[in-house]
């Protein structure tokens, strides 16, 4: 695993309205689904789940295991549901993926450095995209893509998708000539 994120989930017998009892006890209902596996209703302690979700975000694969089972699932966080009033975490969905099949996920762009032209003119740099769709094997998906602004020396300079330095085996699902 690229960042070594793993999560142990327990089988869940309570479904429907009975899961409110689990939530009161600090246990979050979890669902895992995907090609090649049966959809499963599971659960996890909130204190265990929260740090993993913070590190993983939506674009880092997590090794999910269930005690008593030999199989370990490679999964991405697909959806996190929160309560409309208190904002409490209600449910998490994981999507199982194969380590040998390429996936397309959204990866955030992080701007680094300062643009000399913008500093001299006293203006701001306009960022068109906040994230990009990348295609890669699940374990090769980067957590973020960095964009170095120090190359913007003239006001007419732009950074295009094709100018990004990508990790090996990672491709961008957008047009190479699009301006970032």
Rosetta silent file (secondary structure, phi, psi, omega in degrees, C-alpha in Angstrom):
SEQUENCE: XXXXXXXXXXXXXXXXXXXXXXXXXXXXXXXXXXXXXXXXXXXXXXXXXXXXXXXXXXXXXXXXXXXXXXXXXXXXXXXXXXXXXXXXXXXXXXXXXXXXXXXXXXXXXXXXXXXXXXXXXXXXXXXXXXXXXXXXXXXXXXXXXXXXXXXXXXXXXXXXXXXXXXXXXXXXXXXXXXXX
SCORE:     score description
SCORE:     0.000 S_00000001
   1 L     0.000  139.392 -174.771    0.000    0.000    0.000 S_00000001
   2 L   -61.232  -41.651  179.646    1.349    3.407   -0.910 S_00000001
   3 L  -114.801    4.721  177.261    0.759    4.949    2.512 S_00000001
   4 L    67.213   29.251  179.861    0.174    1.733    4.424 S_00000001
   5 L   -81.087  129.136  176.769   -3.380    2.596    5.431 S_00000001
   6 E  -139.400  158.266 -175.842   -5.345   -0.333    6.778 S_00000001
   7 E  -147.873  130.039  175.394   -8.624   -0.740    8.572 S_00000001
   8 E   -98.867  123.394  179.326  -10.165   -3.643   10.473 S_00000001
   9 E  -112.699  153.779  177.968  -13.942   -3.841   10.162 S_00000001
  10 E  -110.073  152.057  176.048  -16.371   -6.082   12.028 S_00000001
  11 E   -64.154  146.809 -178.131  -19.398   -7.877   10.624 S_00000001
  12 L  -117.911  127.462  178.167  -22.650   -6.037   11.327 S_00000001
  13 L  -100.000  -25.426  179.352  -25.854   -7.801   12.276 S_00000001
  14 L   -81.113  130.095  175.847  -27.946   -4.665   13.018 S_00000001
  15 L  -134.394  172.180  178.401  -29.555   -3.078    9.970 S_00000001
  16 H    67.920 -139.060 -177.088  -32.285   -0.546    9.344 S_00000001
  17 H   -72.215  -14.206 -179.471  -33.331    1.638   12.273 S_00000001
  18 H   -70.717  -15.120 -179.343  -31.378   -0.516   14.732 S_00000001
  19 H   -70.600  -16.519  176.173  -28.097    1.092   13.594 S_00000001
  20 H   -60.669  -34.104  177.248  -28.967    4.182   15.653 S_00000001
  21 H   -63.878  -40.391  177.292  -28.084    2.117   18.710 S_00000001
  22 H   -62.451  -46.133 -178.262  -24.652    1.434   17.191 S_00000001
  23 H   -61.014  -39.132  177.570  -24.080    5.125   16.491 S_00000001
  24 H   -61.954  -29.999  179.552  -24.922    6.032   20.096 S_00000001
  25 L   -88.429    6.686  178.006  -22.200    3.575   21.170 S_00000001
  26 L    81.785   22.485  179.442  -19.649    5.243   18.849 S_00000001
  27 E  -113.506  129.641 -176.344  -19.827    2.595   16.127 S_00000001
  28 E  -101.722  129.587  174.275  -20.298    3.663   12.516 S_00000001
  29 E   -67.214  139.394 -177.882  -22.118    1.465    9.971 S_00000001
  30 E  -131.753  146.931  177.788  -19.938    0.729    6.946 S_00000001
  31 E  -129.919  134.761  175.718  -20.750   -0.801    3.586 S_00000001
  32 E  -123.452  135.728 -178.920  -18.259   -2.308    1.135 S_00000001
  33 E  -148.658  169.300  177.533  -19.148   -3.196   -2.438 S_00000001
  34 E   153.523  174.280 -178.423  -17.469   -3.588   -5.804 S_00000001
  35 L   -68.859  132.629  175.882  -16.804   -5.871   -8.712 S_00000001
  36 L    89.924   -2.546  177.322  -15.924   -9.406   -7.726 S_00000001
  37 L  -133.048  157.045  173.990  -17.208   -9.283   -4.135 S_00000001
  38 L   -79.622  142.074  176.391  -20.569   -9.558   -2.448 S_00000001
  39 L   -62.382  133.904 -174.759  -21.900   -6.340   -0.950 S_00000001
  40 E  -128.486  140.151  172.596  -21.298   -6.421    2.816 S_00000001
  41 E   -98.189  118.761 -176.816  -22.735   -4.556    5.793 S_00000001
  42 E  -128.955 -176.641  178.112  -19.939   -3.963    8.323 S_00000001
  43 E  -150.424  159.903  178.855  -19.150   -1.636   11.221 S_00000001
  44 E  -153.013  145.989  175.885  -16.192    0.163   12.757 S_00000001
  45 E   -65.146  134.762 -178.060  -15.454    2.122   15.905 S_00000001
  46 H   -57.866  -39.720 -178.282  -15.479    5.879   15.167 S_00000001
  47 H   -66.815  -25.765  175.747  -12.149    6.430   16.954 S_00000001
  48 H   -84.019  -40.059 -174.853  -10.493    3.867   14.670 S_00000001
  49 H   -71.303  -43.367 -173.065  -12.260    4.969   11.497 S_00000001
  50 H   -57.620  -49.321  179.957  -11.772    8.747   11.713 S_00000001
  51 H   -62.453  -34.894  179.222   -7.931    8.907   11.525 S_00000001
  52 H   -68.174  -42.788  179.355   -7.889    6.529    8.553 S_00000001
  53 H   -64.506  -38.350  178.892  -10.512    8.572    6.686 S_00000001
  54 H   -63.312  -42.901 -179.809   -8.592   11.795    7.338 S_00000001
  55 H   -71.450  -39.703 -173.276   -5.384   10.345    5.905 S_00000001
  56 H   -77.090  -40.571 -172.303   -6.979    8.556    2.972 S_00000001
  57 L    61.477 -148.727 -179.043   -9.391   11.136    1.664 S_00000001
  58 L  -102.198   -1.154 -173.739  -11.138    9.975   -1.493 S_00000001
  59 L  -126.028   16.879  176.293   -8.051    9.114   -3.514 S_00000001
  60 L  -120.027  129.783 -178.783   -5.904    6.825   -1.354 S_00000001
  61 L   -72.037  144.219 -179.552   -6.503    3.079   -1.296 S_00000001
  62 E  -122.459  135.193  173.776   -7.115    1.430    2.083 S_00000001
  63 E   -83.582  113.167 -176.884   -6.504   -2.224    2.939 S_00000001
  64 E  -107.105  128.925  177.918   -9.761   -3.339    4.555 S_00000001
  65 E  -130.865  155.541  178.048   -9.932   -6.599    6.469 S_00000001
  66 E  -120.327  121.419  179.601  -12.600   -8.395    8.472 S_00000001
  67 L   -53.773  137.172 -179.098  -11.434  -10.489   11.458 S_00000001
  68 L    92.003   -7.783  178.062  -12.012  -14.193   10.847 S_00000001
  69 L  -116.404  143.110  179.366  -11.725  -13.843    7.077 S_00000001
  70 L   -77.898  -32.180 -174.306   -8.587  -14.421    5.052 S_00000001
  71 L   -68.201  137.883  172.400   -9.494  -11.980    2.294 S_00000001
  72 E  -117.420  132.237 -176.160   -8.212   -8.413    2.467 S_00000001
  73 E  -101.534  138.981  172.019   -9.984   -5.859    0.308 S_00000001
  74 E   -96.870  122.367 -171.733   -8.372   -2.904   -1.412 S_00000001
  75 E  -143.732  154.282  172.811  -10.919   -0.072   -1.301 S_00000001
  76 E  -110.309  149.831  173.137  -11.459    3.647   -1.795 S_00000001
  77 E   -72.335  123.098  179.948  -13.806    5.797    0.276 S_00000001
  78 E  -100.209  -38.652 -178.535  -16.770    6.471   -2.016 S_00000001
  79 E  -155.153  140.822  172.053  -19.162    8.313    0.256 S_00000001
  80 E  -123.103  122.855 -179.265  -19.369    9.565    3.812 S_00000001
  81 E  -100.183  134.671  179.154  -22.837   10.479    5.044 S_00000001
  82 E  -120.133  151.303  177.764  -23.300   13.081    7.767 S_00000001
  83 L   -68.286  143.346 -176.149  -26.386   14.002    9.771 S_00000001
  84 L   -72.074  -22.565 -175.507  -28.144   17.164    8.566 S_00000001
  85 L   -99.542  -58.622 -177.046  -28.515   18.770   11.989 S_00000001
  86 L   -87.946  -19.367 -178.324  -25.544   17.851   14.175 S_00000001
  87 L    78.574   16.143  178.504  -23.168   16.902   11.372 S_00000001
  88 L   -70.520  147.917  176.471  -22.358   13.553   12.992 S_00000001
  89 E   -69.719  128.737 -177.908  -20.930   10.812   10.779 S_00000001
  90 E  -106.181  -37.096 -170.332  -23.741    8.400    9.919 S_00000001
  91 E  -163.299  148.483  176.267  -22.365    5.952    7.364 S_00000001
  92 E  -129.911  134.116  174.714  -19.320    5.229    5.182 S_00000001
  93 E  -109.028  132.105  174.811  -19.272    3.458    1.811 S_00000001
  94 E  -113.942  140.833  176.028  -16.126    1.767    0.515 S_00000001
  95 E  -111.507  119.827  179.199  -15.687    0.621   -3.079 S_00000001
  96 E   -71.893  136.917  175.967  -13.521   -2.461   -3.584 S_00000001
  97 L  -131.443  156.209  176.041  -11.030   -2.266   -6.471 S_00000001
  98 L   -86.672  138.885 -179.674   -8.573   -4.729   -7.923 S_00000001
  99 L   -66.375  -17.012 -176.955   -4.894   -3.852   -7.435 S_00000001
 100 L  -101.761    0.326  178.833   -4.254   -4.798  -11.071 S_00000001
 101 L  -108.923  135.041  179.303   -6.991   -2.635  -12.681 S_00000001
 102 E   -69.951  143.998  178.037   -6.533    1.070  -13.400 S_00000001
 103 E  -124.615  156.551  175.349   -8.953    3.467  -11.690 S_00000001
 104 E  -113.671  121.191 -178.963   -9.845    7.092  -12.356 S_00000001
 105 E  -134.868  161.101  177.857   -9.995    9.310   -9.274 S_00000001
 106 E   -87.761  127.929 -179.440   -9.968   13.021   -8.479 S_00000001
 107 E  -120.674  129.418 -178.473   -6.631   14.278   -7.105 S_00000001
 108 E   -70.104  148.226  175.086   -6.280   17.775   -5.571 S_00000001
 109 E   -96.468  135.390  178.629   -3.843   20.317   -6.998 S_00000001
 110 E  -119.699  121.409  179.403   -1.518   22.065   -4.549 S_00000001
 111 E   -84.626  132.151  177.510    0.122   25.335   -5.601 S_00000001
 112 E  -127.620  153.221  179.415    3.708   25.832   -4.409 S_00000001
 113 L    79.783 -178.249  179.493    6.101   28.730   -4.798 S_00000001
 114 L  -125.070  145.014  178.872    5.353   32.268   -5.884 S_00000001
 115 L   -86.853  112.813 -178.759    4.782   33.634   -9.372 S_00000001
 116 H   -56.770  -39.481 -178.635    7.389   36.400  -10.005 S_00000001
 117 H   -65.485  -40.502 -179.999    5.186   38.100  -12.636 S_00000001
 118 H   -67.846  -38.728  179.647    2.189   38.248  -10.302 S_00000001
 119 H   -64.640  -44.882 -179.180    4.297   39.612   -7.469 S_00000001
 120 H   -64.144  -40.522 -177.240    5.791   42.385   -9.651 S_00000001
 121 H   -84.569  -10.409 -179.543    2.418   43.421  -11.060 S_00000001
 122 L    71.869   33.807 -179.278    0.657   43.139   -7.687 S_00000001
 123 L  -120.675  172.684  179.334   -1.951   40.706   -8.976 S_00000001
 124 L  -102.453  155.244  174.736   -3.140   37.226   -8.033 S_00000001
 125 L   -84.102  133.409  179.442   -2.706   33.983   -9.905 S_00000001
 126 L   -92.449  122.257  178.817   -5.982   32.588  -11.242 S_00000001
 127 L  -102.988  116.034 -177.319   -6.419   28.856  -10.579 S_00000001
 128 L   -79.927  -45.369 -178.666   -8.898   27.284  -13.009 S_00000001
 129 L  -107.493  138.561  173.701   -8.828   23.693  -11.661 S_00000001
 130 L   -97.018  -23.886  176.917   -8.784   22.696   -7.976 S_00000001
 131 E  -151.465  165.378  179.716   -8.357   19.002   -8.797 S_00000001
 132 E  -131.891  150.527  174.135   -7.771   16.740  -11.785 S_00000001
 133 E   -84.390  121.498  177.747   -9.005   13.314  -12.795 S_00000001
 134 E  -117.758  152.004  178.081   -6.060   10.910  -12.953 S_00000001
 135 E  -118.362  128.160 -178.673   -5.934    7.302  -14.096 S_00000001
 136 E  -165.636  170.830  170.563   -3.568    4.851  -12.415 S_00000001
 137 E   -66.919  147.934 -175.419   -3.337    1.573  -10.578 S_00000001
 138 H   -52.970  -36.441 -177.672   -4.918    1.967   -7.106 S_00000001
 139 H   -82.349   -8.855  179.789   -1.590    1.782   -5.299 S_00000001
 140 H  -101.469   -2.703 -177.836    0.018    4.338   -7.637 S_00000001
 141 L   -67.100  123.863  178.485   -2.587    7.105   -7.227 S_00000001
 142 L   -73.398  151.517  179.064   -0.856   10.205   -5.799 S_00000001
 143 L   -75.468  -25.277  177.365   -2.428   11.904   -2.779 S_00000001
 144 E  -159.834  160.310  173.689   -1.916   15.311   -4.448 S_00000001
 145 E  -116.132  129.612 -179.116   -0.322   16.923   -7.504 S_00000001
 146 E   -95.927  141.042  178.282    1.942   19.927   -6.962 S_00000001
 147 E  -119.464  116.348 -178.486    2.016   22.877   -9.341 S_00000001
 148 E   -86.791  117.859 -177.322    5.145   25.047   -9.154 S_00000001
 149 H   -86.242   -7.933 -175.536    4.272   28.713   -9.785 S_00000001
 150 H   -65.257  -15.828  177.969    7.875   29.944   -9.920 S_00000001
 151 H   -80.911   -4.090 -179.869    7.930   29.432  -13.700 S_00000001
 152 L   -86.953   81.576 -175.425    5.365   32.212  -14.241 S_00000001
 153 L   -91.800  -22.936  178.734    7.876   34.984  -15.034 S_00000001
 154 L  -119.938  154.773 -178.779    5.747   36.965  -17.523 S_00000001
 155 L   -63.588  -23.531 -179.282    2.101   38.008  -17.277 S_00000001
 156 L   -85.412   -8.314 -177.187    1.310   35.985  -20.419 S_00000001
 157 L   -70.376  143.043  175.720    2.736   32.744  -18.980 S_00000001
 158 L  -136.245  159.321  173.227    0.357   29.901  -18.166 S_00000001
 159 L  -111.679  127.151 -178.955    0.724   26.407  -16.779 S_00000001
 160 E  -105.486  162.603  178.891   -1.048   23.708  -18.740 S_00000001
 161 H   -55.218  -39.884 -179.446   -2.050   20.193  -17.728 S_00000001
 162 H   -65.798  -16.585 -179.999    0.689   18.838  -20.006 S_00000001
 163 H   -82.293  -11.487 -177.603    3.319   20.808  -18.022 S_00000001
 164 L   -70.168  139.513  173.313    2.712   18.820  -14.827 S_00000001
 165 L   -86.732  112.467 -176.771    5.365   16.361  -13.713 S_00000001
 166 L  -101.335  147.029  173.317    3.431   13.153  -13.129 S_00000001
 167 L   -62.614  161.024  179.427    4.546   10.074  -11.229 S_00000001
 168 L   -62.337  143.964  178.345    5.284    6.995  -13.288 S_00000001
 169 L    67.551   19.502  177.613    2.221    5.000  -14.462 S_00000001
 170 L  -120.105  131.642  176.686   -0.114    7.953  -13.821 S_00000001
 171 E  -128.309  155.786 -179.208   -1.991    9.723  -16.604 S_00000001
 172 E   -98.758  136.187 -176.392   -4.398   12.642  -16.589 S_00000001
 173 L   -83.201    5.705 -178.841   -7.876   12.121  -17.974 S_00000001
 174 L  -104.953  178.413  177.347   -8.077   15.752  -19.252 S_00000001
 175 L   -74.214  132.669 -177.552   -6.818   17.610  -22.318 S_00000001
 176 L   -63.587  -24.094 -177.001   -3.081   18.313  -22.168 S_00000001
 177 L   -90.924   -4.207  178.991   -3.582   21.876  -23.491 S_00000001
 178 L   -65.815  138.852 -179.921   -6.094   22.937  -20.826 S_00000001
 179 E   -82.385  131.751  177.249   -4.847   25.775  -18.633 S_00000001
 180 L   -80.472    0.000    0.000   -4.490   25.081  -14.932 S_00000001
